[in-house]
Short mmCIF file of C-alpha atoms in Angstrom, two decimals:
data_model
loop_
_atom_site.label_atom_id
_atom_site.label_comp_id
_atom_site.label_asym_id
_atom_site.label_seq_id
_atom_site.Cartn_x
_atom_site.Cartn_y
_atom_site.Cartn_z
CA UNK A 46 -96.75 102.77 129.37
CA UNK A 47 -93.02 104.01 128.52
CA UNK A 48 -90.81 105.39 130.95
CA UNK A 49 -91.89 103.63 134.08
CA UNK A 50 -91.85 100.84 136.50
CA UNK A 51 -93.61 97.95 135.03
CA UNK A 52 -96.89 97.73 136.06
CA UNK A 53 -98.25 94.59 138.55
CA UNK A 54 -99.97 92.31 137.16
CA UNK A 55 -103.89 93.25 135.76
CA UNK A 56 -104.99 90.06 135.87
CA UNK A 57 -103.85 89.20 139.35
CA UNK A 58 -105.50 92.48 141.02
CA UNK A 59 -108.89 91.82 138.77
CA UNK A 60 -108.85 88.27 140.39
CA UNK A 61 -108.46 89.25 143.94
CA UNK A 62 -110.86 92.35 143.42
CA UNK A 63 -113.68 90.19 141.66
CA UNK A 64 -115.13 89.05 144.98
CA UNK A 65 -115.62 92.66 146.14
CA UNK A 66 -117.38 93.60 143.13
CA UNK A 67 -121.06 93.81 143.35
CA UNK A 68 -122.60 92.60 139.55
CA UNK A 69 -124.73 95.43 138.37
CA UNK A 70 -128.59 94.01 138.52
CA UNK A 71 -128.10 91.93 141.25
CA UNK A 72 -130.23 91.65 144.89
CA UNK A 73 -127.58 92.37 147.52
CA UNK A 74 -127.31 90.37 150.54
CA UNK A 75 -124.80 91.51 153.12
CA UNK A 76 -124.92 88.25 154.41
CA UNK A 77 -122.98 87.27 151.73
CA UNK A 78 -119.78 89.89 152.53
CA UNK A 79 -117.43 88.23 155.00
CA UNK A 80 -116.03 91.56 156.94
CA UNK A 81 -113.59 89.38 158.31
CA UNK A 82 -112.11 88.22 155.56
CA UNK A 83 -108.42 88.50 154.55
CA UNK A 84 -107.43 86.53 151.72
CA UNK A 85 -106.30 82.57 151.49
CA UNK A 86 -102.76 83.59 151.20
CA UNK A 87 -102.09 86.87 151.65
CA UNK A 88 -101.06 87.83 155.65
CA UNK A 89 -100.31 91.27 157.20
CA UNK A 90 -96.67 91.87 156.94
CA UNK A 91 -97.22 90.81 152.97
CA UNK A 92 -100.04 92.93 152.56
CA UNK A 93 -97.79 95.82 154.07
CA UNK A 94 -95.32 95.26 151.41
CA UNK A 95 -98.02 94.77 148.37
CA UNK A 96 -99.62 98.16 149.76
CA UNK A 97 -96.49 100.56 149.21
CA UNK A 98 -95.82 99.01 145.92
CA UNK A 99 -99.17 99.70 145.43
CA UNK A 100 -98.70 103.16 146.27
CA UNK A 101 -95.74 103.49 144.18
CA UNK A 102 -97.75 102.72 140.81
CA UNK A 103 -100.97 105.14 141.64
CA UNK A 104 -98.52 107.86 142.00
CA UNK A 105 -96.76 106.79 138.82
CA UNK A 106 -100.36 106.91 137.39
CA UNK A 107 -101.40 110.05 139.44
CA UNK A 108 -98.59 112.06 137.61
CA UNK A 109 -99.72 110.71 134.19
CA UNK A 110 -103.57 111.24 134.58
CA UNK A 111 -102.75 114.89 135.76
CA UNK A 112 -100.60 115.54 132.65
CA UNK A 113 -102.94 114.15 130.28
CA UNK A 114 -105.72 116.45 131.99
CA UNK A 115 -108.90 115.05 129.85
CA UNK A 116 -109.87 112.88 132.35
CA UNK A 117 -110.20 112.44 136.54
CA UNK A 118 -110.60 109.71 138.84
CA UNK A 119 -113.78 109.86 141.65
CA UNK A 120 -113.18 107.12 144.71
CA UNK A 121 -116.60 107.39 146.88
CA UNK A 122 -115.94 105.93 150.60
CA UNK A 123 -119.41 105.26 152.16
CA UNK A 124 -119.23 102.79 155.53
CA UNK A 125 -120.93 102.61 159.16
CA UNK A 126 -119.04 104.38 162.15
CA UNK A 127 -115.65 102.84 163.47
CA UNK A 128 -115.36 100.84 159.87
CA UNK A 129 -112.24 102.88 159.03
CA UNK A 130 -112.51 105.02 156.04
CA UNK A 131 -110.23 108.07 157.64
CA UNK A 132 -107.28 105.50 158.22
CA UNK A 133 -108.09 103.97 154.97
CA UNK A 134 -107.63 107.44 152.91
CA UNK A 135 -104.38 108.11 155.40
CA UNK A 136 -102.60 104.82 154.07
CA UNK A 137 -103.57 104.46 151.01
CA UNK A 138 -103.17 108.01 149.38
CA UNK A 139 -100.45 108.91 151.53
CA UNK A 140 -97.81 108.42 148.31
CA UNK A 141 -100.03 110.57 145.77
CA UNK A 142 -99.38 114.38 145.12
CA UNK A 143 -101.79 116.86 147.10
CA UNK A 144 -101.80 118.77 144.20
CA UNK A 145 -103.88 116.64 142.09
CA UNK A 146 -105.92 114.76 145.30
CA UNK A 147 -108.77 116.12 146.89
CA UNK A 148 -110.80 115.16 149.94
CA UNK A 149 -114.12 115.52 150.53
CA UNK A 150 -115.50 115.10 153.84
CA UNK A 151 -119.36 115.91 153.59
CA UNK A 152 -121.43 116.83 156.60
CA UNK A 153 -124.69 117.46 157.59
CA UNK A 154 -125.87 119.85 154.91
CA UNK A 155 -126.16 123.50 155.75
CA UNK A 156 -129.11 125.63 154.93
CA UNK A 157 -128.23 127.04 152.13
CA UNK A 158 -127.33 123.66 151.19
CA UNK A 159 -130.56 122.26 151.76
CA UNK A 160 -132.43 125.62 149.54
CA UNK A 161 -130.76 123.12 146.61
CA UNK A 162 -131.34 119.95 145.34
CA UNK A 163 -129.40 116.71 147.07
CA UNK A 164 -126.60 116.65 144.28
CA UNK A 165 -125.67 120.36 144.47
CA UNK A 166 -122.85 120.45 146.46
CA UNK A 167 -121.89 117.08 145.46
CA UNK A 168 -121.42 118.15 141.41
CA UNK A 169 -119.55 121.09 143.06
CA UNK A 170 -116.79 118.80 145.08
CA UNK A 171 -116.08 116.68 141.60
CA UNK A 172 -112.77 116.41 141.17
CA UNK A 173 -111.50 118.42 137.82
CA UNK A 174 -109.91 116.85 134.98
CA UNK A 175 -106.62 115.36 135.91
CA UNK A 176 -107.48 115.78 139.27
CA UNK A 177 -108.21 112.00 142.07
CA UNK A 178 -111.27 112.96 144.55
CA UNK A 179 -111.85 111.44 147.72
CA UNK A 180 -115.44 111.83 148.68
CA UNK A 181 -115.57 110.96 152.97
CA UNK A 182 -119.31 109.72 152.61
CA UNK A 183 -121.17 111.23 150.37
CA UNK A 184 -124.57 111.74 147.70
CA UNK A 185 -125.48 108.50 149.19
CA UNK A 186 -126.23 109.55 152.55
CA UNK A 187 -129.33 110.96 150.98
CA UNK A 188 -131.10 107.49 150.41
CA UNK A 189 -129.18 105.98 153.61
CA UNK A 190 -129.02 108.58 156.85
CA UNK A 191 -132.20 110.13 155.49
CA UNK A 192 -133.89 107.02 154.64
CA UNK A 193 -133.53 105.64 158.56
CA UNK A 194 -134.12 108.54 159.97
CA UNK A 195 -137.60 109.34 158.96
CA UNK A 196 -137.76 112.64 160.52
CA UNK A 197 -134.64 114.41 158.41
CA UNK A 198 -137.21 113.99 155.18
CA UNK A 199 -139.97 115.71 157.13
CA UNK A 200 -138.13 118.46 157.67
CA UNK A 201 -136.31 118.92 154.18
CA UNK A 202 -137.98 121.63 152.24
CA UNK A 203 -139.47 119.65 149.50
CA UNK A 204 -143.01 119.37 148.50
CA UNK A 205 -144.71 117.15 150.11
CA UNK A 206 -146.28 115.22 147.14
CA UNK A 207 -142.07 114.17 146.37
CA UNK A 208 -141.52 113.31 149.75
CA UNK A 209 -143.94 109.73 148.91
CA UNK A 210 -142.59 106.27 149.52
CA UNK A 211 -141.40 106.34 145.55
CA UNK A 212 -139.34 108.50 147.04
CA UNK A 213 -136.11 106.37 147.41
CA UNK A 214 -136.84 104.65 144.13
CA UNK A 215 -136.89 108.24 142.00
CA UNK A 216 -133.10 109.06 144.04
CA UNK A 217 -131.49 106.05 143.04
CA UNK A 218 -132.75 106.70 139.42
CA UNK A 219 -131.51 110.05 139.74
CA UNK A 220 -128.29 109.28 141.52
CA UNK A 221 -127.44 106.98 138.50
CA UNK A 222 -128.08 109.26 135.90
CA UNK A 223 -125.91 111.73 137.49
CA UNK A 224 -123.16 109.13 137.79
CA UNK A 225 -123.58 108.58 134.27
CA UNK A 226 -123.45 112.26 133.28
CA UNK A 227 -120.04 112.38 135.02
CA UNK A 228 -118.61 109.49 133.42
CA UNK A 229 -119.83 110.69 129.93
CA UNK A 230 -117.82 113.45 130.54
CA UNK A 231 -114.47 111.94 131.59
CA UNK A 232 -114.99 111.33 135.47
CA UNK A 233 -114.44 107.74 136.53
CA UNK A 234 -116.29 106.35 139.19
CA UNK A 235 -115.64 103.65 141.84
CA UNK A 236 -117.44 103.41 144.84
CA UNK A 237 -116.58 101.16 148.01
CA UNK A 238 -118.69 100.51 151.06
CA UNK A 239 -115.95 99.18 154.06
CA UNK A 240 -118.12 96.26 155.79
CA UNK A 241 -117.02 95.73 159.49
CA UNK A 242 -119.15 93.69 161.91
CA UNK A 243 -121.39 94.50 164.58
CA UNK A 244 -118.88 92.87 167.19
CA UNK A 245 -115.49 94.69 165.82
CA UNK A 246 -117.59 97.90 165.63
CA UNK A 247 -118.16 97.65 169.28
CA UNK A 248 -114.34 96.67 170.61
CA UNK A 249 -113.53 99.79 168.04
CA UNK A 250 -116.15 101.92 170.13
CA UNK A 251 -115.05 100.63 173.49
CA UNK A 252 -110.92 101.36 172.49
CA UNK A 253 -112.30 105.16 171.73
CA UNK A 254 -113.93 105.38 174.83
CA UNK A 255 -110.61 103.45 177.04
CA UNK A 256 -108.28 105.73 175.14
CA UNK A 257 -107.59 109.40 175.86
CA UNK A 258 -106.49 110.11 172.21
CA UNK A 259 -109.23 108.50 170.83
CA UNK A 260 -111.77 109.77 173.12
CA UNK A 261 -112.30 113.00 170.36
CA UNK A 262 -113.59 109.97 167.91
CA UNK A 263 -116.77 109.32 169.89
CA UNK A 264 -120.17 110.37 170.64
CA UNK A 265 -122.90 109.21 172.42
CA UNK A 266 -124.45 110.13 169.11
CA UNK A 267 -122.43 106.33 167.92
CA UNK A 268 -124.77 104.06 170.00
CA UNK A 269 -127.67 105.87 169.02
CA UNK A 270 -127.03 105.23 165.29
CA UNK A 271 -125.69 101.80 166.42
CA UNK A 272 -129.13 100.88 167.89
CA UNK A 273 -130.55 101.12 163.70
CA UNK A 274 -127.70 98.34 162.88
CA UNK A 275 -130.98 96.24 161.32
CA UNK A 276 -132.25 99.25 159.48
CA UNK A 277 -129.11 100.53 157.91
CA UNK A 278 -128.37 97.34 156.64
CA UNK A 279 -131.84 97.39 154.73
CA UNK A 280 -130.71 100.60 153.62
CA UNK A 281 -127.41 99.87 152.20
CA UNK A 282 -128.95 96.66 150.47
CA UNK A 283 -131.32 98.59 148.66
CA UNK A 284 -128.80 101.04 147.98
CA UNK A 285 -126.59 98.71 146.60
CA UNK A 286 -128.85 96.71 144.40
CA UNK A 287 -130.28 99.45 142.65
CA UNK A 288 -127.14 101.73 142.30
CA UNK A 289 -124.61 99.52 140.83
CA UNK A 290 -123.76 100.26 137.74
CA UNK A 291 -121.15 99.25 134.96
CA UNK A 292 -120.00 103.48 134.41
CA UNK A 293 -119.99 103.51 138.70
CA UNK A 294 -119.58 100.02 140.17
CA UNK A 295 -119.71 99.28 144.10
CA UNK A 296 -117.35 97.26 146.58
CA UNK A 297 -117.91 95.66 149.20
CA UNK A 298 -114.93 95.33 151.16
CA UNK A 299 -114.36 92.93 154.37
CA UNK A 300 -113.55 96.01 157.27
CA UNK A 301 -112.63 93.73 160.39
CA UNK A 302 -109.02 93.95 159.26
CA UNK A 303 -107.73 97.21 158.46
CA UNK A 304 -104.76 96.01 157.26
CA UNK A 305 -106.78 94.13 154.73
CA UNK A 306 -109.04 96.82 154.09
CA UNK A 307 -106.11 99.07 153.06
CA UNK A 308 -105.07 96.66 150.65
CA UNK A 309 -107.93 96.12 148.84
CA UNK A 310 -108.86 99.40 148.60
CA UNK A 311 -105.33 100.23 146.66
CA UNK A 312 -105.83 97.04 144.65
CA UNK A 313 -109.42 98.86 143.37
CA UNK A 314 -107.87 101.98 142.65
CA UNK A 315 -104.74 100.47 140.81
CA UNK A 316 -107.42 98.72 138.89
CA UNK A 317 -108.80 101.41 137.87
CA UNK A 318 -106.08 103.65 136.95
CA UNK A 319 -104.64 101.02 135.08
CA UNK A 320 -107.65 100.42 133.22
CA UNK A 321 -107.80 104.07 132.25
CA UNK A 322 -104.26 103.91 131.12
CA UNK A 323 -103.36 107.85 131.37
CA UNK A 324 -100.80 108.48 129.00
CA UNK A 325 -98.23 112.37 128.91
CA UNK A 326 -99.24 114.56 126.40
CA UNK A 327 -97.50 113.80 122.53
CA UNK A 328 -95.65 116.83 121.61
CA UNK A 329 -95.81 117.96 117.90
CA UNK A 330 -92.84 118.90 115.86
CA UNK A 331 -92.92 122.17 116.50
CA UNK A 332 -92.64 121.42 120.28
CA UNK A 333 -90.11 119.05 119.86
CA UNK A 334 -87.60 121.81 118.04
CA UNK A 335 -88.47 124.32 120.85
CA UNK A 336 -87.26 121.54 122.97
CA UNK A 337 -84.12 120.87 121.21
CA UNK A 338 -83.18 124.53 121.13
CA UNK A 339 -83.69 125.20 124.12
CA UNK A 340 -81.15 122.32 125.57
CA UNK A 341 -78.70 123.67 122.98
CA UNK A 342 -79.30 126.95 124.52
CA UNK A 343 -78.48 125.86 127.80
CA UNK A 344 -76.04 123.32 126.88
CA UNK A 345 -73.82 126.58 125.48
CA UNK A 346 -73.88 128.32 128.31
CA UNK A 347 -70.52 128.60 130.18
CA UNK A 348 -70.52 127.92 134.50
CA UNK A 349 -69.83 131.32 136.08
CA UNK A 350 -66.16 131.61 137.53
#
């Protein structure tokens, strides 16, 4: 990549990424994902520093993927309350161009949403060629929210021979051939799930409920959801296990440490971009003489007195 700051080093980022990664096939285990851990030798006022050079290189990337405009870039954010993904997007695409990031923050879905199939709105909110997405939860909330809470399914208008317990099983099929779809046609996928504990999710709750200007961040709504800890976590394993995929891998990132979170978070998207290598259009000769005569052009003109 010409004209540009040299780019960190691959291999380094692939190494400290690896142990995020799930490996497509594989029987997740949360278990497994320490949420509290930070690295063997990376602390906080390093990871600040590795963060905005970080930043630095997306953008350099960012302004190359949105010139080449063939292809786009598709970061999914799924986590439980209080992990952090709304900080997370703050620091980490704070150095990117707004004209060629979008964020996606889906809700519950309206009706009109719900008179259309699941992925609807979600193949609406891609982000277009050139263009980085953000997607603030997401397709996945379908087999997660839904799939705890029993009663959201009842009330969906589907038929009620689709609403079986193959149910879950059929989405994930479905959610990875959509994934594919989009990556056949030039939309990169990464998805990241921010793990933070039972125990930090609680301190976060109580500081939201102590502080004034965080008191807008909670809802009694937050222990209710916090009371299916057990059944979420069944749901995200599943998830997880069948969804992983080599065109739309998943990460599982350690959330006790936001500081850490941030970091790795950049490191996957540097990754990526990296690995897609977005290059600036190649002019043709005839471009290239335009070029030329119009510097002459301007070159010959005289500064007003």
């Amino acid at each position: 990549m010409s004209n540009s700051e040299p780019l960190p080093d691959k291999e380094r980022i692939a190494r400290f990424i690896k142990r995020f990664q799930v490996e497509p096939g594989s029987e997740v285990r949360l278990a497994d994902y320490d949420p509290a851990y930070t690295g063997e030798l990376i602390r906080k006022k390093e990871a600040r520093v590795m963060l905005e050079e970080g930043i630095q290189f997306m953008a350099d990337l960012q302004d190359r993927l949105y010139a080449e405009n063939v292809r786009s870039l598709l970061l999914v954010l799924q986590a439980r309350d209080a992990a952090g993904k709304d900080s997370t997007i703050k620091h980490v695409m704070s150095g990117l161009n707004p004209q060629g990031t979008h964020v996606t923050s889906f809700k519950q879905p309206s009706t009109g949403e719900l008179d259309q199939d699941y992925l609807w709105r979600i193949h609406a909110a891609m982000p277009e060629r050139g263009g980085i997405g953000i997607f603030n939860r997401s397709h996945y909330e379908e087999v997660l929210v839904v799939r705890v809470h029993p009663d959201i399914l009842a009330s969906q208008p589907l038929p009620e021979s689709l609403k079986g317990d193959d149910i879950w099983q059929r989405r994930f099929a479905q959610i990875n051939n959509f994934e594919q779809h989009m990556a056949e046609n030039g939309t990169e996928i990464v998805k990241v799930f921010l793990n933070v504990s039972r125990e930090e999710q609680r301190q976060r709750f109580l500081e939201r409920i102590e502080r004034p200007d965080k008191n807008w961040k909670f809802s009694a709504g937050d222990i209710h959801e916090r009371g299916h800890w057990d059944d979420y976590t069944r749901a995200y394993e599943d998830c997880f296990s069948h969804t992983c995929t080599a065109w739309a891998p998943w990460y599982i990132v350690p959330a006790d440490h936001k500081w850490f979170t941030r970091l790795a978070v950049g490191a996957i998207l540097v990754d990526k971009l990296m690995e897609m290598d977005p290059q600036y259009p190649a002019l043709d000769e005839a471009h290239l003489q335009e070029l030329e005569q119009c510097r002459r052009l301007l070159e010959a003109e005289t500064e007003p007195s």
